[in-house]
Every structure is written in structure tokens, then in C-alpha cells.
Coordinates of C-alpha atoms and ligand atoms in Angstrom, one line a residue:
M1 CA -47.0 79.4 15.0
S2 CA -49.7 76.8 14.1
D3 CA -50.7 74.1 16.5
I4 CA -48.9 70.8 16.0
I5 CA -50.5 68.4 18.5
H6 CA -53.2 66.1 17.3
L7 CA -54.7 62.9 18.5
L8 CA -53.6 59.6 16.9
P9 CA -56.2 57.7 15.0
D10 CA -57.6 54.7 16.9
H11 CA -55.9 52.1 14.8
V12 CA -52.5 53.6 15.4
A13 CA -53.0 54.0 19.1
N14 CA -54.2 50.5 19.2
Q15 CA -51.1 49.2 17.4
I16 CA -48.9 51.1 19.9
A17 CA -50.7 49.7 22.8
A18 CA -50.8 46.3 21.3
G19 CA -47.0 46.2 21.4
E20 CA -47.2 46.2 25.2
V21 CA -49.6 43.3 25.5
V22 CA -48.6 41.2 22.5
Q23 CA -44.9 40.6 22.2
R24 CA -45.1 37.2 20.5
P25 CA -47.6 34.4 19.7
A26 CA -47.4 33.1 23.3
S27 CA -48.8 36.4 24.5
V28 CA -51.9 35.9 22.5
V29 CA -52.2 32.4 23.9
K30 CA -52.0 33.7 27.4
E31 CA -54.7 36.3 26.9
L32 CA -57.1 33.9 25.1
L33 CA -56.6 31.2 27.7
E34 CA -57.2 33.6 30.5
N35 CA -60.4 34.9 28.9
A36 CA -61.7 31.4 28.6
I37 CA -61.0 30.8 32.3
D38 CA -62.7 34.0 33.3
A39 CA -65.7 32.8 31.3
N40 CA -65.9 29.7 33.6
A41 CA -65.0 27.2 30.9
T42 CA -64.4 23.6 32.0
I43 CA -62.9 22.5 28.7
I44 CA -60.4 24.6 26.8
K45 CA -58.8 23.7 23.5
L46 CA -55.7 25.4 22.1
L47 CA -55.0 24.8 18.4
V48 CA -51.7 26.3 17.1
K49 CA -50.3 26.4 13.6
D50 CA -46.7 27.1 12.8
A51 CA -45.7 28.2 16.3
G52 CA -48.7 30.6 16.3
K53 CA -47.3 32.5 13.4
T54 CA -50.1 31.2 11.0
S55 CA -52.8 30.8 13.5
I56 CA -53.8 30.4 17.2
Q57 CA -57.3 29.3 18.1
V58 CA -58.8 28.9 21.6
I59 CA -62.1 27.2 21.9
D60 CA -63.9 27.1 25.2
N61 CA -67.2 25.9 26.6
G62 CA -67.6 29.0 28.9
K63 CA -70.5 31.4 29.2
G64 CA -70.1 33.0 25.8
M65 CA -71.2 36.6 24.8
S66 CA -74.3 38.3 23.7
V67 CA -74.3 40.0 20.2
T68 CA -73.6 43.4 21.7
D69 CA -70.9 42.1 24.0
A70 CA -69.3 40.3 21.1
R71 CA -69.0 43.5 19.2
L72 CA -67.9 45.5 22.3
S73 CA -65.3 43.1 23.4
F74 CA -62.9 44.4 20.8
E75 CA -63.1 48.0 22.0
R76 CA -60.2 49.3 24.0
H77 CA -61.0 49.4 27.7
A78 CA -64.1 47.2 27.1
T79 CA -64.3 44.8 30.0
S80 CA -67.0 43.0 31.9
K81 CA -64.7 42.4 34.8
I82 CA -64.3 45.7 36.7
S83 CA -66.4 48.8 36.7
K84 CA -64.8 51.1 39.3
A85 CA -61.3 52.0 40.4
T86 CA -61.6 50.2 43.8
D87 CA -62.3 47.0 42.0
L88 CA -58.7 47.0 41.0
F89 CA -57.8 46.1 44.6
N90 CA -60.2 43.2 44.8
L91 CA -59.6 41.3 41.6
Q92 CA -61.1 37.9 41.2
T93 CA -60.5 37.5 37.4
K94 CA -57.4 37.1 35.2
G95 CA -58.3 40.0 33.0
F96 CA -59.5 43.4 33.9
R97 CA -57.8 45.9 31.6
G98 CA -60.1 45.3 28.7
E99 CA -57.4 45.7 26.2
A100 CA -56.3 42.2 25.1
L101 CA -58.8 41.6 22.4
A102 CA -58.5 45.2 21.2
S103 CA -54.7 44.8 21.0
I104 CA -54.9 41.5 19.3
A105 CA -57.4 42.8 16.8
A106 CA -55.1 45.7 15.9
I107 CA -52.3 43.4 14.7
A108 CA -53.9 40.3 13.3
H109 CA -56.9 38.8 11.5
V110 CA -59.4 37.7 14.2
E111 CA -62.4 35.5 13.9
L112 CA -64.8 35.3 16.9
R113 CA -67.6 32.9 17.3
T114 CA -69.6 32.9 20.5
K115 CA -72.9 31.9 21.9
Q116 CA -74.6 32.1 25.3
E117 CA -76.5 29.1 26.7
Q118 CA -79.9 30.7 26.5
D119 CA -79.5 31.9 22.9
E120 CA -80.5 30.0 19.9
V121 CA -77.9 31.4 17.6
G122 CA -74.6 32.8 18.2
T123 CA -72.5 35.6 16.7
S124 CA -69.6 35.5 14.3
I125 CA -67.4 38.6 13.9
C126 CA -64.3 39.0 11.7
I127 CA -61.9 41.8 12.4
E128 CA -58.7 42.9 10.5
G129 CA -56.5 45.6 11.8
S130 CA -59.1 46.9 14.3
K131 CA -61.8 47.0 11.5
V132 CA -64.9 44.8 11.6
S133 CA -65.0 43.2 8.1
R134 CA -68.0 40.9 8.8
Q135 CA -70.6 40.3 11.5
E136 CA -73.4 37.7 11.2
P137 CA -75.4 35.2 13.2
V138 CA -74.1 31.6 13.2
T139 CA -74.9 28.2 14.6
T140 CA -72.2 27.4 17.1
P141 CA -72.0 25.6 20.4
T142 CA -72.3 27.5 23.7
G143 CA -69.0 29.1 24.5
T144 CA -66.4 31.0 22.6
S145 CA -63.9 30.3 19.8
I146 CA -61.4 32.9 18.9
A147 CA -59.0 32.4 16.0
V148 CA -56.1 34.8 15.6
K149 CA -54.4 34.5 12.2
N150 CA -51.4 36.2 10.6
L151 CA -50.1 37.8 13.7
F152 CA -48.2 41.1 13.1
Y153 CA -49.3 41.0 9.4
N154 CA -49.3 44.8 9.5
I155 CA -46.1 45.2 11.5
P156 CA -43.4 43.5 9.4
A157 CA -40.7 44.6 11.8
R158 CA -42.4 42.7 14.6
R159 CA -43.0 39.7 12.5
N160 CA -39.4 39.5 11.4
F161 CA -38.4 39.8 15.0
L162 CA -40.0 36.5 16.0
K163 CA -37.7 33.6 16.8
S164 CA -37.6 30.2 15.3
D165 CA -40.7 28.0 15.4
A166 CA -39.1 25.9 18.1
V167 CA -38.5 28.8 20.4
E168 CA -41.9 30.4 19.8
T169 CA -43.6 27.0 20.4
R170 CA -41.7 26.6 23.6
H171 CA -43.1 30.0 24.8
I172 CA -46.6 28.9 23.9
V173 CA -46.2 25.6 25.8
N174 CA -44.9 27.5 28.8
E175 CA -48.0 29.7 28.8
L176 CA -50.3 26.7 28.6
Q177 CA -48.4 25.0 31.4
R178 CA -48.8 28.0 33.7
V179 CA -52.5 28.3 33.1
A180 CA -53.0 24.5 33.3
L181 CA -51.1 24.3 36.6
A182 CA -53.2 27.0 38.1
H183 CA -56.4 25.3 37.0
P184 CA -56.1 21.5 37.4
A185 CA -59.8 21.1 37.5
I186 CA -60.1 22.4 33.9
T187 CA -59.5 20.0 31.0
F188 CA -57.0 21.3 28.5
F189 CA -56.1 20.1 25.0
M190 CA -53.3 21.5 23.0
Y191 CA -52.6 20.7 19.3
H192 CA -49.7 21.9 17.3
N193 CA -50.0 21.5 13.5
D194 CA -52.7 18.9 14.2
H195 CA -50.5 16.9 16.6
E196 CA -51.8 16.4 20.1
V197 CA -49.3 18.1 22.5
Y198 CA -51.4 17.8 25.7
H199 CA -54.6 16.3 26.8
L200 CA -54.8 17.2 30.4
K201 CA -57.8 15.7 32.2
T202 CA -59.5 17.1 35.3
S203 CA -57.3 16.3 38.2
N204 CA -55.7 17.6 41.4
L205 CA -52.5 19.7 41.4
K206 CA -50.1 16.8 41.9
Q207 CA -51.7 14.8 39.1
R208 CA -51.6 17.9 36.9
I209 CA -47.9 18.4 37.5
V210 CA -47.2 14.8 36.7
A211 CA -49.4 15.0 33.6
I212 CA -47.5 18.0 32.4
F213 CA -43.9 17.1 33.4
G214 CA -44.0 13.3 33.2
K215 CA -44.5 10.3 35.4
K216 CA -41.0 10.5 36.9
T217 CA -42.0 13.8 38.6
N218 CA -44.3 11.9 41.0
E219 CA -41.6 10.7 43.3
K220 CA -39.7 14.0 43.2
L221 CA -42.4 16.1 44.9
V222 CA -42.3 17.3 48.5
P223 CA -45.6 19.0 49.5
I224 CA -45.5 22.5 50.9
Q225 CA -48.2 23.9 53.2
E226 CA -48.3 26.9 55.5
K227 CA -51.0 29.3 56.6
T228 CA -50.2 32.6 58.2
P229 CA -52.4 35.7 58.5
I230 CA -50.6 37.5 55.6
L231 CA -50.1 34.5 53.3
S232 CA -50.9 30.9 52.8
I233 CA -48.7 28.7 50.7
T234 CA -49.5 25.4 49.1
G235 CA -47.8 23.4 46.4
F236 CA -44.7 21.3 45.9
V237 CA -41.0 21.6 45.6
A238 CA -38.8 18.9 44.0
K239 CA -36.3 17.2 46.2
P240 CA -32.9 18.7 46.1
E241 CA -31.4 15.7 44.1
F242 CA -33.7 16.7 41.2
A243 CA -32.4 20.3 41.0
K244 CA -31.5 21.4 37.6
K245 CA -28.6 23.1 35.9
S246 CA -31.0 25.4 34.0
R247 CA -33.7 27.5 35.5
G248 CA -36.5 25.3 34.3
E249 CA -39.5 24.4 36.2
Q250 CA -40.0 27.3 38.6
F251 CA -43.6 28.4 39.1
F252 CA -45.0 31.0 41.5
F253 CA -48.7 31.7 41.5
V254 CA -50.3 34.5 43.4
N255 CA -54.0 34.1 43.9
N256 CA -53.8 31.6 41.1
R257 CA -52.1 33.9 38.7
F258 CA -48.7 33.0 37.4
I259 CA -46.1 35.7 38.3
K260 CA -42.4 36.3 37.7
T261 CA -40.5 37.3 40.7
A262 CA -36.8 37.1 41.1
Y263 CA -37.1 38.2 44.7
L264 CA -39.3 35.3 45.8
N265 CA -37.3 32.9 43.6
H266 CA -34.3 33.9 45.7
A267 CA -36.2 32.9 48.9
V268 CA -36.7 29.4 47.6
K269 CA -33.1 29.2 46.3
I270 CA -31.9 30.2 49.7
A271 CA -34.1 27.6 51.4
F272 CA -32.3 25.0 49.3
E273 CA -28.9 26.4 50.2
G274 CA -26.5 23.7 51.3
L275 CA -28.7 21.1 49.7
I276 CA -28.0 21.8 46.1
A277 CA -24.9 23.1 44.3
N278 CA -24.6 26.8 43.6
N279 CA -25.0 26.5 39.9
Q280 CA -28.2 24.4 40.3
H281 CA -31.8 25.6 40.4
P282 CA -34.6 24.1 42.5
T283 CA -37.8 23.0 40.9
Y284 CA -41.0 24.3 42.5
F285 CA -44.7 24.9 42.0
L286 CA -45.8 27.3 44.7
F287 CA -49.2 28.8 45.1
L288 CA -49.5 31.9 47.3
E289 CA -52.8 33.2 48.6
V290 CA -52.7 36.7 49.8
P291 CA -55.6 39.2 50.6
T292 CA -56.4 40.7 47.2
E293 CA -55.9 44.2 48.6
S294 CA -52.4 43.5 49.6
V295 CA -51.1 42.8 46.1
D296 CA -51.0 45.1 43.1
I297 CA -51.3 43.3 39.8
N298 CA -51.8 46.3 37.7
I299 CA -48.1 47.4 37.4
H300 CA -47.4 45.8 34.1
P301 CA -49.7 45.3 31.0
T302 CA -49.0 41.5 30.9
K303 CA -49.9 41.2 34.6
T304 CA -47.0 38.9 35.3
E305 CA -45.2 41.3 37.6
V306 CA -46.9 42.1 40.9
K307 CA -46.2 44.3 43.9
F308 CA -46.8 43.0 47.4
E309 CA -47.5 45.1 50.4
N310 CA -45.5 42.7 52.7
E311 CA -42.8 41.7 50.4
K312 CA -40.2 41.1 53.1
D313 CA -42.4 39.0 55.3
I314 CA -43.5 36.9 52.4
Y315 CA -39.9 36.3 51.5
A316 CA -39.2 35.2 55.0
I317 CA -42.2 32.9 55.3
I318 CA -41.6 31.2 51.9
R319 CA -38.0 30.6 52.8
A320 CA -38.8 29.2 56.2
T321 CA -41.7 27.1 55.0
V322 CA -39.7 25.5 52.1
K323 CA -36.8 24.8 54.4
H324 CA -39.0 23.3 57.0
S325 CA -40.8 21.0 54.5
L326 CA -37.5 19.8 53.1
G327 CA -36.4 19.0 56.6
Q328 CA -39.7 17.3 57.5
Y329 CA -39.7 15.1 54.5
N330 CA -36.2 14.2 55.5
V331 CA -34.9 14.9 52.1
A332 CA -31.7 13.5 53.1
P333 CA -29.6 10.6 52.0
V334 CA -31.0 7.3 51.0
L335 CA -27.9 5.5 52.3
D336 CA -28.6 2.4 54.3
F337 CA -26.3 3.3 57.1
N338 CA -28.7 2.2 59.9
R339 CA -29.7 -1.0 58.4
D340 CA -28.0 -4.0 59.7
A341 CA -28.2 -7.1 57.6
S342 CA -28.7 -9.2 60.7
M343 CA -31.9 -7.3 61.4
D344 CA -33.5 -8.3 58.1
T345 CA -36.1 -11.1 58.6
P346 CA -34.8 -14.2 56.9
Y347 CA -37.2 -15.6 54.4
S348 CA -37.8 -18.8 56.3
F349 CA -38.9 -16.8 59.3
K350 CA -41.5 -14.9 57.5
N351 CA -44.6 -16.9 58.7
K352 CA -43.4 -17.5 62.2
K353 CA -45.1 -15.8 65.0
Q354 CA -43.6 -12.6 66.2
V355 CA -42.2 -12.5 69.7
E356 CA -41.8 -9.2 71.4
P357 CA -38.1 -8.7 72.1
G358 CA -37.2 -8.4 75.7
V359 CA -34.5 -5.8 75.3
K360 CA -34.6 -2.9 77.8
V361 CA -33.2 0.4 76.5
D362 CA -31.5 2.6 78.9
R363 CA -32.2 6.1 77.5
S364 CA -29.6 7.8 79.6
F365 CA -26.9 5.6 78.2
N366 CA -24.6 7.4 75.9
P367 CA -21.7 5.5 74.4
F368 CA -19.5 8.4 73.8
I369 CA -19.6 9.9 77.2
D370 CA -17.5 8.7 80.0
K371 CA -20.0 7.0 82.3
K372 CA -19.1 9.3 85.1
E373 CA -20.3 12.3 83.1
A374 CA -24.0 12.5 83.6
S375 CA -25.5 14.5 80.8
W376 CA -25.2 15.8 77.2
E377 CA -24.6 19.2 78.5
S378 CA -21.3 18.1 79.9
L379 CA -20.1 17.9 76.4
Y380 CA -20.3 21.6 76.1
V381 CA -18.5 22.5 79.3
G382 CA -15.0 23.5 79.1
A383 CA -12.8 23.6 76.0
K384 CA -11.7 20.2 74.9
D385 CA -9.4 19.4 72.1
V386 CA -12.1 18.5 69.7
E387 CA -15.7 18.5 70.7
I388 CA -18.4 17.4 68.4
P389 CA -21.8 18.5 69.6
V390 CA -24.5 15.9 69.2
P391 CA -28.1 17.0 68.6
D392 CA -30.2 17.0 71.6
N393 CA -32.9 14.6 70.6
E394 CA -31.9 11.5 72.4
E395 CA -34.4 9.2 70.9
E396 CA -33.5 10.2 67.4
H397 CA -29.9 9.9 68.3
E398 CA -30.3 6.4 69.5
S399 CA -32.1 5.1 66.6
T400 CA -29.7 6.5 64.0
Q401 CA -26.4 5.6 65.5
L402 CA -24.1 4.3 62.8
F403 CA -21.7 2.8 65.3
T404 CA -23.2 1.3 68.4
P405 CA -20.5 0.8 70.9
N406 CA -19.5 -2.7 71.8
E407 CA -17.1 -2.9 74.6
E408 CA -15.7 -6.3 73.7
N409 CA -15.2 -5.3 70.1
T410 CA -12.7 -2.6 69.9
S411 CA -11.6 -3.5 66.4
F412 CA -11.4 -0.9 63.6
R413 CA -14.6 0.7 62.4
T414 CA -13.2 3.9 60.8
Q415 CA -9.9 4.9 59.5
Q416 CA -8.5 8.3 58.8
L417 CA -7.0 8.8 55.4
H418 CA -4.4 11.5 54.7
T419 CA -5.8 13.4 57.8
K420 CA -8.6 14.5 55.4
Y421 CA -11.1 11.7 55.0
I422 CA -12.7 9.3 57.4
V423 CA -13.1 5.9 55.7
S424 CA -15.5 3.2 56.7
T425 CA -17.2 0.2 55.4
I426 CA -20.9 0.2 54.9
K427 CA -23.3 -2.4 53.7
S428 CA -23.2 -1.3 50.1
G429 CA -19.4 -0.7 50.0
M430 CA -17.3 2.1 51.4
V431 CA -17.9 5.6 52.4
F432 CA -15.4 8.5 52.4
I433 CA -16.3 11.4 54.6
H434 CA -14.7 14.8 54.3
Q435 CA -13.8 15.6 57.9
N436 CA -13.9 19.4 57.5
R437 CA -17.2 19.6 55.6
A438 CA -18.8 17.0 57.7
H439 CA -18.0 18.9 60.8
E440 CA -19.1 22.2 59.3
R441 CA -22.5 20.5 58.6
V442 CA -22.8 19.2 62.1
L443 CA -21.8 22.5 63.7
Y444 CA -24.1 24.5 61.4
E445 CA -27.1 22.6 62.3
T446 CA -26.2 22.7 66.0
Y447 CA -25.8 26.4 66.0
L448 CA -29.0 27.0 64.0
R449 CA -30.9 24.9 66.5
K450 CA -29.3 26.8 69.4
M451 CA -30.2 30.1 67.9
T452 CA -33.8 29.1 67.3
V453 CA -34.2 27.5 70.7
G454 CA -32.1 30.3 72.4
E455 CA -30.1 28.0 74.6
A456 CA -26.7 29.4 74.8
V457 CA -23.8 27.5 76.3
S458 CA -21.0 29.9 76.9
Q459 CA -17.4 29.7 77.8
Q460 CA -16.1 32.5 80.0
L461 CA -12.8 33.9 78.9
L462 CA -10.2 34.4 81.5
F463 CA -9.0 37.5 79.7
P464 CA -11.6 39.4 77.7
I465 CA -10.7 39.8 74.0
K466 CA -10.5 43.3 72.6
L467 CA -11.0 43.8 68.9
A468 CA -11.1 47.1 67.0
Y469 CA -13.3 47.7 63.9
S470 CA -14.3 50.6 61.8
N471 CA -17.6 52.3 62.7
P472 CA -19.7 50.7 60.0
D473 CA -18.3 47.3 60.9
M474 CA -19.0 47.9 64.6
L475 CA -22.6 48.8 63.7
L476 CA -22.9 45.6 61.7
I477 CA -21.8 43.6 64.7
K478 CA -24.2 45.5 67.0
E479 CA -27.0 44.6 64.7
L480 CA -26.2 41.0 65.1
Q481 CA -25.6 41.2 68.8
D482 CA -28.8 39.5 69.9
D483 CA -28.2 36.5 67.6
L484 CA -24.6 36.3 68.6
E485 CA -25.6 36.2 72.3
S486 CA -28.1 33.5 71.6
I487 CA -25.3 31.2 70.6
G488 CA -23.1 32.0 73.5
F489 CA -21.1 35.2 72.9
V490 CA -21.0 37.6 75.8
F491 CA -20.1 41.2 75.1
E492 CA -19.1 44.1 77.3
N493 CA -21.1 47.1 76.1
K494 CA -18.9 49.8 77.4
T495 CA -17.2 51.2 74.4
N496 CA -18.1 51.9 70.9
E497 CA -14.5 51.8 69.5
H498 CA -13.8 48.3 70.6
L499 CA -15.6 45.0 70.7
I500 CA -14.9 43.5 74.0
I501 CA -15.7 39.8 74.2
K502 CA -16.0 38.2 77.6
G503 CA -17.5 34.8 76.6
V504 CA -17.7 32.7 73.5
P505 CA -19.6 29.6 72.4
S506 CA -18.1 26.5 73.9
H507 CA -16.6 25.0 70.7
I508 CA -14.7 28.0 69.4
E509 CA -11.0 28.2 69.9
E510 CA -9.7 31.6 71.1
S511 CA -7.4 31.8 68.1
E512 CA -10.4 31.6 65.8
I513 CA -12.4 34.4 67.3
A514 CA -10.8 37.3 65.4
N515 CA -11.1 35.3 62.2
F516 CA -14.7 34.6 62.8
F517 CA -15.6 38.2 63.2
E518 CA -13.7 39.1 60.0
D519 CA -15.5 36.5 58.1
L520 CA -18.8 37.5 59.6
I521 CA -18.4 41.1 58.6
Q522 CA -17.3 40.1 55.2
T523 CA -20.3 37.9 54.6
Q524 CA -22.7 40.4 56.0
K525 CA -21.4 42.9 53.4
E526 CA -21.8 40.5 50.5
E527 CA -25.2 39.2 51.4
T528 CA -28.1 41.5 51.1
P529 CA -29.8 40.7 54.3
H530 CA -33.4 40.1 53.4
S531 CA -34.7 39.0 56.7
S532 CA -33.7 38.0 60.2
F533 CA -33.6 34.4 58.9
S534 CA -30.7 35.0 56.7
Q535 CA -28.7 36.8 59.4
V536 CA -29.0 33.9 61.8
D537 CA -28.1 31.6 58.9
Q538 CA -25.0 33.6 58.1
I539 CA -23.8 33.6 61.7
A540 CA -24.3 29.9 62.0
K541 CA -22.5 29.3 58.7
T542 CA -19.6 31.5 59.5
L543 CA -19.2 30.1 63.0
A544 CA -19.3 26.6 61.6
K545 CA -16.6 27.4 59.1
S546 CA -14.4 28.9 61.8
C547 CA -14.8 26.2 64.3
A548 CA -15.0 23.0 62.1
I549 CA -12.2 20.5 62.3
K550 CA -9.6 21.4 59.8
L551 CA -8.0 19.2 57.2
G552 CA -4.7 17.9 58.4
K553 CA -6.0 17.3 61.9
T554 CA -5.5 13.8 63.3
L555 CA -8.6 12.4 64.9
T556 CA -8.8 9.7 67.5
Q557 CA -10.9 6.7 66.9
K558 CA -13.6 8.1 69.2
E559 CA -13.6 11.5 67.5
Q560 CA -13.9 9.9 64.1
E561 CA -16.9 7.8 65.3
E562 CA -18.5 10.8 67.0
L563 CA -18.2 12.9 63.9
V564 CA -19.6 10.2 61.6
N565 CA -22.5 9.6 63.9
S566 CA -23.2 13.3 64.3
L567 CA -23.2 13.8 60.6
F568 CA -25.7 11.2 59.9
I569 CA -28.2 12.4 62.4
C570 CA -28.1 15.8 60.7
K571 CA -31.1 16.8 58.7
E572 CA -29.1 17.3 55.6
P573 CA -25.9 15.3 55.8
N574 CA -25.2 15.3 52.1
T575 CA -23.6 18.6 51.8
S576 CA -21.7 21.2 53.8
P577 CA -23.5 24.4 54.6
F578 CA -21.7 25.8 51.6
G579 CA -23.1 23.3 49.2
K580 CA -20.1 21.0 48.9
A581 CA -20.5 17.2 49.2
C582 CA -19.7 15.9 52.7
F583 CA -19.1 12.3 51.6
T584 CA -19.0 9.9 48.8
T585 CA -19.5 6.2 48.5
I586 CA -17.9 3.5 46.4
T587 CA -20.3 0.6 46.0
I588 CA -19.2 -3.0 46.0
E589 CA -20.3 -3.2 42.4
E590 CA -17.9 -0.5 41.5
I591 CA -15.1 -2.3 43.3
N592 CA -16.0 -5.6 41.7
K593 CA -15.9 -3.9 38.3
R594 CA -12.3 -2.9 38.9
L595 CA -11.1 -6.3 40.1
Ligands
ADP1 P1 -60.4 41.7 29.9 O1 -60.2 40.2 29.9 O2 -59.3 42.5 30.5 O3 -61.7 42.1 30.4 P2 -60.3 41.4 27.0 O4 -60.0 42.3 25.9 O5 -59.4 40.2 27.2 O6 -60.3 42.2 28.4 O7 -61.8 40.9 26.9 C1 -62.8 41.9 26.8 C2 -64.1 41.3 27.3 O8 -64.6 40.3 26.3 C3 -64.1 40.5 28.6 O9 -64.2 41.4 29.7 C4 -65.2 39.5 28.4 O10 -66.4 40.1 28.9 C5 -65.3 39.3 27.0 N1 -64.6 38.0 26.6 C6 -63.4 37.9 26.1 N2 -63.1 36.6 25.8 C7 -64.2 35.9 26.2 C8 -64.5 34.5 26.3 N3 -63.7 33.5 25.8 N4 -65.8 34.1 26.7 C9 -66.6 35.0 27.2 N5 -66.4 36.4 27.2 C10 -65.2 36.8 26.7
MG2 MG1 -58.7 39.3 29.0

């Protein structure tokens, strides 16, 4: 039998390889922009014709190439960026595979013009289907211009596969946005069919985001900043109210390289949980810096997928950081609950001298506790009919009370409607609060705080409760034991067949305990636990759900007021921990319109 294996000619090999790097015009844009950045350009122009199908040109003012380099740059595996294998783990440049230009030249007509600063004349090279058709000296400014025409001219199947101009242009714009976001100091121009699409001036990140996504973006952004030994994060997330129905503006950069990562996207999404509806997507621009040796960029030809050494830790840090920043920037309601019209300075008083008010505040005074009871803790002792835990920060509490008690005035402030809503008047109109969701929110935040601070308030059971579960379910609960104990559960660890509960958190009704564990096991099975954060979160949620005031329950005036006040000192009172609205308002304007 004769031998049948032979080596493919270069141009065929190049075409095959090109398929990996160049899927569509936008891929060419990405590669050319990245090369310009690696060449230290400060001004980059992108000129596109017919969604890149006719031509794509990138002009930069970077360092340019010598005659020899210009010729070599189109060879496969020709790169100036790495020289040995270990360099792969210390990448400082966008490119390193040395195959973009070779790939592009295999499937298009390419014209290169380039000149280095110190040279008098530059070099012009034309290549068609990997073959150099012309090379000559030219007069050209320092820097490089590469024009890519008639993409896929020699692969009709590929060309026919391209989408409409609108879609392909969108992809190109996306690529430009990614590169421009990562390099706000660089000036970018983009023209499509001679119309200016972008002129992005040198700026900082925030200005760049606003320049790309519009002026309105400015007020939406919440800064993110965190530094840990394995990762630092900077950037912005948009406030929850600006979340989108479509997965639009979500940007992750790792060491200034745009990457796609469903896993880390999930971390951000979870950080927004309870703040945005389930079908909404948060907007974010997050820049991660990790040690170069802890991330592998070389797992995909387009370099947009990466592999992290500490994926799980990174997930947890991102999640916690975003959550924390949202809390810090008090991305909560802009309702004017605390504002009392009588506190507004009347116009005629404006120029009068300020007099320091002589009111003394008794910090230990708490309106909702019987004066004989001394402390907040007393709220947690013993099972009462309905207890609404109030966050521990007294000062914060005082300043944000919606209803300050007034012993003379016992008139109506809230009203229960259909044993479902608590209705009250507010300055701008009326508010309707969903009693169950509101209480879920209050409890959820309280439990989370307890678990992080580790202060358990437990209620001893007279008769321990014995519950039976399957082995895997028992193991699940065992895994959560520490967290459960941190919120007040006390277990007897004698047997493996039964769960014996001797104490429970102080707000849980005995009748709810079995339900709670069922729910907890169920949610643990559904959720892929990514980190210890999400476990704590799940427990807090499940417990809040089990213990919250149910619909149909009549509440006393005091209970209503406590609930409302507790809700509005929550970090995120707008939604329940499950993403449902806790309240709605009807403004006086709306009422006026109806009457
Ligand atoms: P890589 O970027 O992976 O090195 P490319 O095929 O994209 O591979 O480019 C090959 C080489 O050509 C680069 O390493 C660089 O030396 C040179 N080059 C490409 N584009 C430019 C440019 N705009 N300015 C200067 N040099 C460039
Ligand atoms: Mg490159």
C-alpha cells in the first residue's frame, strides 16, 4: 500500500487556522485594534465599509515596523511579543500567538503601510490569499495602517454565512467598545461608511463609559473597588433600577483584556439578587487584576475565554464586593419617607442666623419597647406572637424612623388592608406595603447580619424536636451546621439517623421548623453552591421565608408600625429577598388625575 499522508500546503493550512481566529468582520477589528494597542498607539482610527464586508482599516500612531518585520508579520507564529514558553504565563500584551495577521491575510486582501519613527520611508505590502503581490517603500506617517478588504473572498461559504450589515456592524461596535473601555487614555475614532460613529477622547474610565453609553449613564454608576492578595477589582456597576431586560452592557476585563465568563457573570447577578427581578440583567464594567501567572489566556484562539487558578475565590470576592458596594452606596429607595415638611427651611428664614437647637436626644429611648424593658436584646427573648427584629445600629435607627412615637397623638398612622397590605400616607401620596414580603426582607437582613457577626440568640425548646431525613439530606444539613448554629439553632449530635433540635432562633415558630428544613434541603439541591457566601445566603432566605408574617394575619397598630420602620431601615427595602416588590406608592398626582 502506498503512503497517503502528506502535509497541507501553507495557504490551505492558513485558511483552516484562519477559521478559528476570524469568524466575522468584528474578529478582524478586534485583532487589528489589539495590535495597535500593543504597538503603544495613543490615537487609533477604525474605518469600516459595509459592516466590514467591503473593508476594515485600522490606522494607528504606534511604533510601526521595520521593513523586515513588516514582511515577517504575516508569517504564521511570527510575533514580537513572546519568545519562550514561560512567557505565556507572564503576558503583558494583547497578542502573543502570532497568527492574527497570517490568518487575516489568508482570507482577504490586505494592504499594510508602516513606518518607524527613526526611518525616513516606510514600507507598503499588499497580500492576497497569503501571497505577497507587491512590496515597496512609501512615504507614510509613523505608525501602522492595515486595510483588510473583501473578507472571505476565497471562502464563499463563509461570506454567505455572514449576517445582515446591522448585525455585523453591531459586533464591530461591541469590539470597539471593549477595547475602548479597557484603554480610556487612548483616543479612538470610528467611522462607518464615512459617518462618524465614535470620537472618544482621552479620559478616565467613568468618562469613557459615559462617552460610549451616553450622558444618562453618569448617574447610574456605583464605583467598585476592592484589593485582596489574589485579586483587585475596580470599575462600576449600574444601580439596580437600571438593570436591563436584555443582557446588554456586561463587561469583565482581566488584566485589561475583555473576557467572556458566564461563571463570574453569575457572581454579579447573585450580588444583585433581591434588588432586581429575575428576568433582569445587571449592567457592569468590572476590571480584575490578577497575577499574570494565575490566569491562562491561551485556552482559546480568540483569547476571550480564560482559566483562573482561583476561580472559586474570585467568584466569592466579586460577589461580596459588588454586594457591599451596592449597600454602601445605599442603592435603596429615593422615597422621601424621612423628610418632614415642617423641617424644610421656609424661604423667608433663609438668611436668618442659625441657632443651635437645644434638643437632647436620649439614645437609649426606644419607642416600641415597653420602658420597663431595658435593651434591644429583650426583643429576642422568649417567643412572642409577632416579633419584628430591629437592626442593631441605634443611631441609624433613630434617624430613619418613619413613625416617631408621640404619646399624645395616638391617631391612625397605618391601616391594614385585607390583612395583606399596610397602608399609610406619605408626603408624596400613599404607600402600600406587602406585609409578607416586607417582613421577609427585614428578617433576611437581620439573619444575614447575625450570621456574619456570629451573634446567636437562641430559644431553648422544652421538648427537643426529632426529624428524620435521608442520608444525603442529613449530610447536607451537617454541612450547614455551623451556619445554622450561628443564627441560633442548637443540635444534639448523637445520632446520624435523626436531626435532634434543642434550640431554635428566637423568631421561628415551632410549627415552622420542619417546613424550614424541607425548604432548606430543597434550595440546597437546586442551587449549585459556589461558595460559603451563597450557603449563608440561602439559609437566611429560607429562614426569612419560613418565619415571615404571613398574609391573612391581623397586625396590631404597633406591629404595623414596627414592620414599616424596620423595613425602611433595611439596606434594600425595595424588594423581598426573592426579588418581589415590597411596596408600591400612589402619588398625589396620580390621585388628582383620577378625581
Ligand atoms: P501577535 O499580535 O499575536 O504577535 P499578529 O499576527 O497580530 O500576532 O502580529 C504579528 C506581529 O506583527 C506582532 O507581533 C507585531 O510585532 C507586528 N504588528 C502587528 N500589527 C502591528 C501594528 N499595528 N504596529 C506595530 N507592529 C505590529
Ligand atoms: Mg495580534
